[in-house]
PDB file of C-alpha atoms in Angstrom:
ATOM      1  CA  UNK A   1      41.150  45.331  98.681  1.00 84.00           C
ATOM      2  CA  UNK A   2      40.725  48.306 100.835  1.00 89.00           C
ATOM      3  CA  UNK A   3      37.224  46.365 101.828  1.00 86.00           C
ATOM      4  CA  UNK A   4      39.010  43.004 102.740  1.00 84.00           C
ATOM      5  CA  UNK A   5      41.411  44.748 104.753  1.00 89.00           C
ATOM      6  CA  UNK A   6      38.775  47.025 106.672  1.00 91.00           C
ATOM      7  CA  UNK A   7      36.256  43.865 107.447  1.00 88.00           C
ATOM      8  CA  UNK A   8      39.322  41.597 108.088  1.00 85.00           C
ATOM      9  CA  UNK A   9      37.300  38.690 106.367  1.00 83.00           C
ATOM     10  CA  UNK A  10      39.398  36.691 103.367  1.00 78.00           C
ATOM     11  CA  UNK A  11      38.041  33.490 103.386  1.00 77.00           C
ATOM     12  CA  UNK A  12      35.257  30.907 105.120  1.00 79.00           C
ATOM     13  CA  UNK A  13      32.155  32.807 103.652  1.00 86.00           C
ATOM     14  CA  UNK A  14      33.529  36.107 104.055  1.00 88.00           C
ATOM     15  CA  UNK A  15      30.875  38.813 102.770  1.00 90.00           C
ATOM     16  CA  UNK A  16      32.687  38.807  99.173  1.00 90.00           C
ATOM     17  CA  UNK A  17      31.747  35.383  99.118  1.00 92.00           C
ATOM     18  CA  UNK A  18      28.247  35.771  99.624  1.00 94.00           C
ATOM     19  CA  UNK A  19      28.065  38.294  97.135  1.00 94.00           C
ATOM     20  CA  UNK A  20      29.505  36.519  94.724  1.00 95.00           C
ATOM     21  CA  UNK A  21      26.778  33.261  95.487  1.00 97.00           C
ATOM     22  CA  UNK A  22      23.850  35.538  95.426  1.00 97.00           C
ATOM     23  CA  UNK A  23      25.001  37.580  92.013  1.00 98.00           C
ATOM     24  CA  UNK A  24      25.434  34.408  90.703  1.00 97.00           C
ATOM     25  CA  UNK A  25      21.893  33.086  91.508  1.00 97.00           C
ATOM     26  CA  UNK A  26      20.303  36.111  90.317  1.00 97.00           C
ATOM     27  CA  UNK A  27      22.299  35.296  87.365  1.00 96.00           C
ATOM     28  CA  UNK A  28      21.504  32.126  86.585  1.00 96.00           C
ATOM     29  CA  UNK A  29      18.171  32.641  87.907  1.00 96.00           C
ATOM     30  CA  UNK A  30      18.198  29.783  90.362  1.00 97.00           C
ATOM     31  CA  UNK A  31      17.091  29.779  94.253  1.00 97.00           C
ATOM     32  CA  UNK A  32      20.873  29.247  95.811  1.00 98.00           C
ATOM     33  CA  UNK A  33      24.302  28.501  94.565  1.00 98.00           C
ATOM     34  CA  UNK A  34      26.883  27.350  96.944  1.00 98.00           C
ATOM     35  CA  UNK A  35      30.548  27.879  95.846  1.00 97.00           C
ATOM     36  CA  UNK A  36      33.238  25.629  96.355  1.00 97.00           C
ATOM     37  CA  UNK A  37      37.481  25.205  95.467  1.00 96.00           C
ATOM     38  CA  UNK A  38      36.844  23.284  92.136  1.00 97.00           C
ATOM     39  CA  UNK A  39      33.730  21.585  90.750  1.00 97.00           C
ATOM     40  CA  UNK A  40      35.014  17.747  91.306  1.00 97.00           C
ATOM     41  CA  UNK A  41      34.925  18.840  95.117  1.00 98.00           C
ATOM     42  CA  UNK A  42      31.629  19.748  94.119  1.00 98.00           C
ATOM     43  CA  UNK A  43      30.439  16.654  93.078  1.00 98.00           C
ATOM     44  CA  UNK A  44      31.967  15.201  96.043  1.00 98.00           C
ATOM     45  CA  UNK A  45      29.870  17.143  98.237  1.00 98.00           C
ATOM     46  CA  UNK A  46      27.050  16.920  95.951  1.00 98.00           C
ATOM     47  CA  UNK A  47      26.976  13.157  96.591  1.00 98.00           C
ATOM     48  CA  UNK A  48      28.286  13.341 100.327  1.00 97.00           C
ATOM     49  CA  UNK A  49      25.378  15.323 101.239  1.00 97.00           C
ATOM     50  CA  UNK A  50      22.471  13.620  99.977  1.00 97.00           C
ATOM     51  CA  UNK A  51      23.746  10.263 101.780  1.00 96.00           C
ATOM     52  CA  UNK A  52      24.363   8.340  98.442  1.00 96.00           C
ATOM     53  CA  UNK A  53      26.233   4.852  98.820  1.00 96.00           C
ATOM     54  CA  UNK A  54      25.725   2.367  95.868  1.00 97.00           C
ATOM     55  CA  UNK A  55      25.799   2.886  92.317  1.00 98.00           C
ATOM     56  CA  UNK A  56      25.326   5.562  90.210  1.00 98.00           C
ATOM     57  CA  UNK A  57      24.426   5.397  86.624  1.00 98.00           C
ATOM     58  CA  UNK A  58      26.743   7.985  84.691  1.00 98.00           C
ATOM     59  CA  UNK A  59      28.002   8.711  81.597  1.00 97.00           C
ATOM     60  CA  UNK A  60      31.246   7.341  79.746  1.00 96.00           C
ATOM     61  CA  UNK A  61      32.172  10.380  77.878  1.00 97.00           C
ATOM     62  CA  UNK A  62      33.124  12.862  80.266  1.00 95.00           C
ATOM     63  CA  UNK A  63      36.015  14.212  82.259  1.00 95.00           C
ATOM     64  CA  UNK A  64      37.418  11.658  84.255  1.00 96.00           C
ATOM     65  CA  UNK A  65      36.560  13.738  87.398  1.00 96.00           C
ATOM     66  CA  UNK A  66      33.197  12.975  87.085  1.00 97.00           C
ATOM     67  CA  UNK A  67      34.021   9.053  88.335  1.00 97.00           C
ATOM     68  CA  UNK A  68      36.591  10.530  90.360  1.00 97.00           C
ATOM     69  CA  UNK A  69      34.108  12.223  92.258  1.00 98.00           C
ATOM     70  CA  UNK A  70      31.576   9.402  92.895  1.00 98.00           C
ATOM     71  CA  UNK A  71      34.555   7.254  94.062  1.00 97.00           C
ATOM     72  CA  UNK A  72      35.876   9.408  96.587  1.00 97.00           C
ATOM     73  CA  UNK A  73      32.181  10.433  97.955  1.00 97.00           C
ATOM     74  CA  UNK A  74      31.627   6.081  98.280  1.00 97.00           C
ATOM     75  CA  UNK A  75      29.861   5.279  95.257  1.00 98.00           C
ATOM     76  CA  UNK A  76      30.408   3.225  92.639  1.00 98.00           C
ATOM     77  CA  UNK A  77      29.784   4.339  88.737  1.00 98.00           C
ATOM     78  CA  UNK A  78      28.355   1.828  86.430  1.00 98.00           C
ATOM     79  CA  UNK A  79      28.222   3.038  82.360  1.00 98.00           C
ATOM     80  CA  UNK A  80      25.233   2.955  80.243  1.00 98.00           C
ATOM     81  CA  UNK A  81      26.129   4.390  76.667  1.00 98.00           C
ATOM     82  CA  UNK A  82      25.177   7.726  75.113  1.00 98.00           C
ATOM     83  CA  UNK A  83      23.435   9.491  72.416  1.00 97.00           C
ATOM     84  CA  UNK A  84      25.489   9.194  69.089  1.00 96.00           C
ATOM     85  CA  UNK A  85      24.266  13.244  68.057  1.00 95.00           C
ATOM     86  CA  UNK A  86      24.097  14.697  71.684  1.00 95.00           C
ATOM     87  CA  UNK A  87      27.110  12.493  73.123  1.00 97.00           C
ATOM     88  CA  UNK A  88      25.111  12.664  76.758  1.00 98.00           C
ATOM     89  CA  UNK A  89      23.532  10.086  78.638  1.00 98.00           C
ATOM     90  CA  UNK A  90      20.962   8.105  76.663  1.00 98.00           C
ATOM     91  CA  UNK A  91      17.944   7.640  78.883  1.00 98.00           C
ATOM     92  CA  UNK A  92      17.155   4.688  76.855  1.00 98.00           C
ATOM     93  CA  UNK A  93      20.428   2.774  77.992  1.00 98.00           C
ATOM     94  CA  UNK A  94      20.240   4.037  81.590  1.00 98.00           C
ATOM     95  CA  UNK A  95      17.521   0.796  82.913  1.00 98.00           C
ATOM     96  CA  UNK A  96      19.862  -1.786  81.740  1.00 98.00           C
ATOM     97  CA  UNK A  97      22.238  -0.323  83.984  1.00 98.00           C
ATOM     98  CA  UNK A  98      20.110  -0.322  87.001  1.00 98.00           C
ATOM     99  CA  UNK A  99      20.429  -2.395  89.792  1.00 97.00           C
ATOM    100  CA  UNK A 100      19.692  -3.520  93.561  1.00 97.00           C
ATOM    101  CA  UNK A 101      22.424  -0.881  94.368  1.00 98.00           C
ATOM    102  CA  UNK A 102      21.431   1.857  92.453  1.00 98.00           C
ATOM    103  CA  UNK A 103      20.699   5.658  94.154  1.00 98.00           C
ATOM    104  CA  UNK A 104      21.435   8.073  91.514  1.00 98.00           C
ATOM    105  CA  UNK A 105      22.314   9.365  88.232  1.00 98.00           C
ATOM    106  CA  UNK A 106      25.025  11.354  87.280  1.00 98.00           C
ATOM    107  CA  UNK A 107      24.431  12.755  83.748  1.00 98.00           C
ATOM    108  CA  UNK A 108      26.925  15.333  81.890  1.00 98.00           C
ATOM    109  CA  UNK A 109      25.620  18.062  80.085  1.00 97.00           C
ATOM    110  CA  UNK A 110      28.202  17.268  77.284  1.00 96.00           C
ATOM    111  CA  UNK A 111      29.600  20.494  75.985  1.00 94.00           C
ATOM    112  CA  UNK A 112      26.699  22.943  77.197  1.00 91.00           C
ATOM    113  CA  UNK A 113      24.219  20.674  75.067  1.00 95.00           C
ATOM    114  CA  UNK A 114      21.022  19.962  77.194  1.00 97.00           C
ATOM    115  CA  UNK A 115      20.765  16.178  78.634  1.00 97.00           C
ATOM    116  CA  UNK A 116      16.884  14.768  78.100  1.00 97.00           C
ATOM    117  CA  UNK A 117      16.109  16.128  81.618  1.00 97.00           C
ATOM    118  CA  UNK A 118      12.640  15.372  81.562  1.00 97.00           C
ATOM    119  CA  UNK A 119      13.403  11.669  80.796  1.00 98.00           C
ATOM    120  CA  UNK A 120      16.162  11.324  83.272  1.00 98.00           C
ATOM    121  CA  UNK A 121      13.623  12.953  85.775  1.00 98.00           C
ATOM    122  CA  UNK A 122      11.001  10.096  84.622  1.00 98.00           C
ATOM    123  CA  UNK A 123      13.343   7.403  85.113  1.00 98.00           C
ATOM    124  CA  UNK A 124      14.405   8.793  88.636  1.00 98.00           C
ATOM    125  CA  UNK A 125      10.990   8.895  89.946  1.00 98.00           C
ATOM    126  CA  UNK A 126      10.220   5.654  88.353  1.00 98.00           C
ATOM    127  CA  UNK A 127      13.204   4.058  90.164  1.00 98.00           C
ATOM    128  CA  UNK A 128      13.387   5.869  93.003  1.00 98.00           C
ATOM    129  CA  UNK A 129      16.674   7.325  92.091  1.00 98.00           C
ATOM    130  CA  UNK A 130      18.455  10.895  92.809  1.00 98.00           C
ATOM    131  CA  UNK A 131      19.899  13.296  89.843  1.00 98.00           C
ATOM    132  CA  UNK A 132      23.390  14.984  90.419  1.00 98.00           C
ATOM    133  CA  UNK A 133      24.341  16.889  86.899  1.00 98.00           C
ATOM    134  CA  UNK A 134      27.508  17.407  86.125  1.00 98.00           C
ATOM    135  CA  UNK A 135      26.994  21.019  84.865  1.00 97.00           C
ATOM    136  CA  UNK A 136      30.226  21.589  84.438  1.00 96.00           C
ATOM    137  CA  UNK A 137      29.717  22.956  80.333  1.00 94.00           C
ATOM    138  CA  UNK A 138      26.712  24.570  81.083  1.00 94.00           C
ATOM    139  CA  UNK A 139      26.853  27.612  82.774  1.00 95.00           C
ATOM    140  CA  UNK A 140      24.751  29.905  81.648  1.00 93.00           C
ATOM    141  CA  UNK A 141      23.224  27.383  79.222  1.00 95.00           C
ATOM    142  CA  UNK A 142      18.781  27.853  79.326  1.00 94.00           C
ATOM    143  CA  UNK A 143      16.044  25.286  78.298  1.00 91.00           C
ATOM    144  CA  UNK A 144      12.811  26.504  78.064  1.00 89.00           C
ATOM    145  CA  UNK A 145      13.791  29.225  79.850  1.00 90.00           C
ATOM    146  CA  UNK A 146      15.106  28.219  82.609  1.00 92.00           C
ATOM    147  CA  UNK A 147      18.517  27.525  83.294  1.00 95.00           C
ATOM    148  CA  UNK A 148      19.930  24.239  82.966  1.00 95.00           C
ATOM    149  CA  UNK A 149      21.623  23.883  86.384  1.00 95.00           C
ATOM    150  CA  UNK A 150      18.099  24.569  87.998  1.00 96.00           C
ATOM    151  CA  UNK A 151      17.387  20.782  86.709  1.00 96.00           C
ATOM    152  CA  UNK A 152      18.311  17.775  88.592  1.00 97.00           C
ATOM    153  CA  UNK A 153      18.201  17.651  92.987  1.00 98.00           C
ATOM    154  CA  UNK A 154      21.527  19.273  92.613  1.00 98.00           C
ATOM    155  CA  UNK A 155      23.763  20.317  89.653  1.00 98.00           C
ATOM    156  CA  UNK A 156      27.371  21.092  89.619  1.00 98.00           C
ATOM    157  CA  UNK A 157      29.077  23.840  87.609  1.00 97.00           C
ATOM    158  CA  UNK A 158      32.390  24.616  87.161  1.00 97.00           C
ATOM    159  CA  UNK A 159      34.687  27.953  87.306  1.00 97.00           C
ATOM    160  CA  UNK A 160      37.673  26.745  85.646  1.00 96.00           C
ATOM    161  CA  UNK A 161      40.324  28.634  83.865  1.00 95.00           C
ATOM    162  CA  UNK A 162      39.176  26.613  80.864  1.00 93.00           C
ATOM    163  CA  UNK A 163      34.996  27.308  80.996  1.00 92.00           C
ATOM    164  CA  UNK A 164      33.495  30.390  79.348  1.00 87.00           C
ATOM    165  CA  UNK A 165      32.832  31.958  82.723  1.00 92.00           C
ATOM    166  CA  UNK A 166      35.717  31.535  85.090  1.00 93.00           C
ATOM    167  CA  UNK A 167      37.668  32.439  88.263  1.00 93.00           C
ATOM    168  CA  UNK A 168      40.788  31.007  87.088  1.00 94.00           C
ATOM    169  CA  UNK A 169      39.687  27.958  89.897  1.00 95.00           C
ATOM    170  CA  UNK A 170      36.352  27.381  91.096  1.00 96.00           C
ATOM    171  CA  UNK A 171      32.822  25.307  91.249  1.00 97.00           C
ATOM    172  CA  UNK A 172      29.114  25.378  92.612  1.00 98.00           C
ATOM    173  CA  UNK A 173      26.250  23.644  93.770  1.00 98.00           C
ATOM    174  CA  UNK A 174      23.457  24.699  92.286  1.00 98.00           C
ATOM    175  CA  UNK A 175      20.273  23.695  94.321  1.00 97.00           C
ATOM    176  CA  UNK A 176      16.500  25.050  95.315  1.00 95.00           C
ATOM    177  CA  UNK A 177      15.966  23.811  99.045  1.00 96.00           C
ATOM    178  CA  UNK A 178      17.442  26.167 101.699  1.00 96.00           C
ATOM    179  CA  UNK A 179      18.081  23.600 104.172  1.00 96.00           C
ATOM    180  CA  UNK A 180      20.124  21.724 101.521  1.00 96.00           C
ATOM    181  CA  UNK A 181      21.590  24.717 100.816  1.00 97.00           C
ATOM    182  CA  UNK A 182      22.433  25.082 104.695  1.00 96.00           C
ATOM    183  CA  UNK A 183      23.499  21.467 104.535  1.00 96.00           C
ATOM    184  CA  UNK A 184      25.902  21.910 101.974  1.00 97.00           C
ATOM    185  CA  UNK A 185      27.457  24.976 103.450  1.00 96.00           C
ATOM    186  CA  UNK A 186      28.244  23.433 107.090  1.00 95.00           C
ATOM    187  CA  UNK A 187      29.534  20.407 104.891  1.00 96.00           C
ATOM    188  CA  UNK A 188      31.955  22.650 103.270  1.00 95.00           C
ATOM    189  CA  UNK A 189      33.418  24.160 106.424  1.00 94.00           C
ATOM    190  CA  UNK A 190      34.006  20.751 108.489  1.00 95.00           C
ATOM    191  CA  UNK A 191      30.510  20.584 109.825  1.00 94.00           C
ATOM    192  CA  UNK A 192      30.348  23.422 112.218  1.00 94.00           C
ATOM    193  CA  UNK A 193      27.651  24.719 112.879  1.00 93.00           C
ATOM    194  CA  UNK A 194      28.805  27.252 115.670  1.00 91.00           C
ATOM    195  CA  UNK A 195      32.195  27.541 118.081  1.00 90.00           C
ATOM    196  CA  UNK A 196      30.704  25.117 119.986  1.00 95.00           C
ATOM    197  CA  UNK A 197      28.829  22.712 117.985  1.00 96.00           C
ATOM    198  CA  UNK A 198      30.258  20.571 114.956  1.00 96.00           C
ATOM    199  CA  UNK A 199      26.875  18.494 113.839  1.00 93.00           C
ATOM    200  CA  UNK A 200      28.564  15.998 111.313  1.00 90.00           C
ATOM    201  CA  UNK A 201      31.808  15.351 109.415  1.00 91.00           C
ATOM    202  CA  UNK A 202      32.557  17.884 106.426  1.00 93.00           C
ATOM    203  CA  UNK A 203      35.998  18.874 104.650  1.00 93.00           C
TER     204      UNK A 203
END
């Protein structure tokens, strides 16, 4: 406290909140993490930045925030049905969902238990598609190694009081391109990208 006071920084990326994204990162082993309120603002963002309008395959079994989310960032969900063991996102199911509209998929690491990411990852570069995850379950969760918010162009975990790791509140964007990364940041604080210059629209 004695820090905040002496810096006079709370909020708006204040150097407690930098620390916080890069122990976290170093953590989970992945090139940047940008934190956010809650993860469905998150997702919002998630989808807001990459410039996705259409339809986005997703799961039916899943928080209702997860449709929440695509709605408010413009897109519309469309189901395809899930694994009866894993309960995520059956790869199998996800081409009859696919359309003229599609851009994306939004699979849900159900519970912490891995999606097939290498088949999602197929079918996205097969279609031409983008992969959000809804990481919320999975922090902390590895495949092969490698953590499982590092899959995907962006994942999305979440901090809340009811997750193993939590800040009472809380989400990130988990993602490995520093301009995206930059992206997402200006997004986050209305755009700006200096006193004088606000490059696009952001909340």
């Amino acid at each position: 406290l004695e820090g905040i006071w002496s810096r006079r920084v709370l909020t708006n990326g204040g150097p407690l909140h930098q620390q916080l994204e890069a122990a976290l990162a170093a953590y989970l082993g992945v090139p940047h993490v940008a934190l956010f309120a809650n993860a469905t603002l998150a997702l919002i963002a998630a989808f807001k930045v990459l410039g996705l309008r259409g339809e986005v395959v997703t799961s039916p079994f899943s928080f209702v925030a997860s449709v929440h989310a695509l709605r408010w960032a413009g897109c519309e969900p469309v189901f395809a049905d899930i694994d009866p063991d894993t309960l995520n996102l059956d790869p199998r199911s996800v081409p009859a969902a696919l359309g003229k509209r599609s851009v994306g998929i939004l699979p849900v690491h159900c519970y912490g238990h891995a999606c097939d990411t290498e088949a999602l990852a197929a079918l996205a570069r097969t279609h031409g598609l983008r992969v959000v995850y809804d990481a919320a379950h999975a922090f902390g969760v590895r495949q092969g190694g490698r953590s499982l918010a590092a899959h995907g162009d962006l994942s999305v975990i979440s901090f809340h009081a009811t997750k193993v790791f939590n800040t009472f509140e809380g989400g990130a964007i988990v993602c490995d391109d520093p301009q995206l990364k930059q992206r997402i940041d200006r997004f986050k604080n209305f755009g700006i990208v200096n006193e004088l210059h606000v490059e696009a629209e952001g909340f």
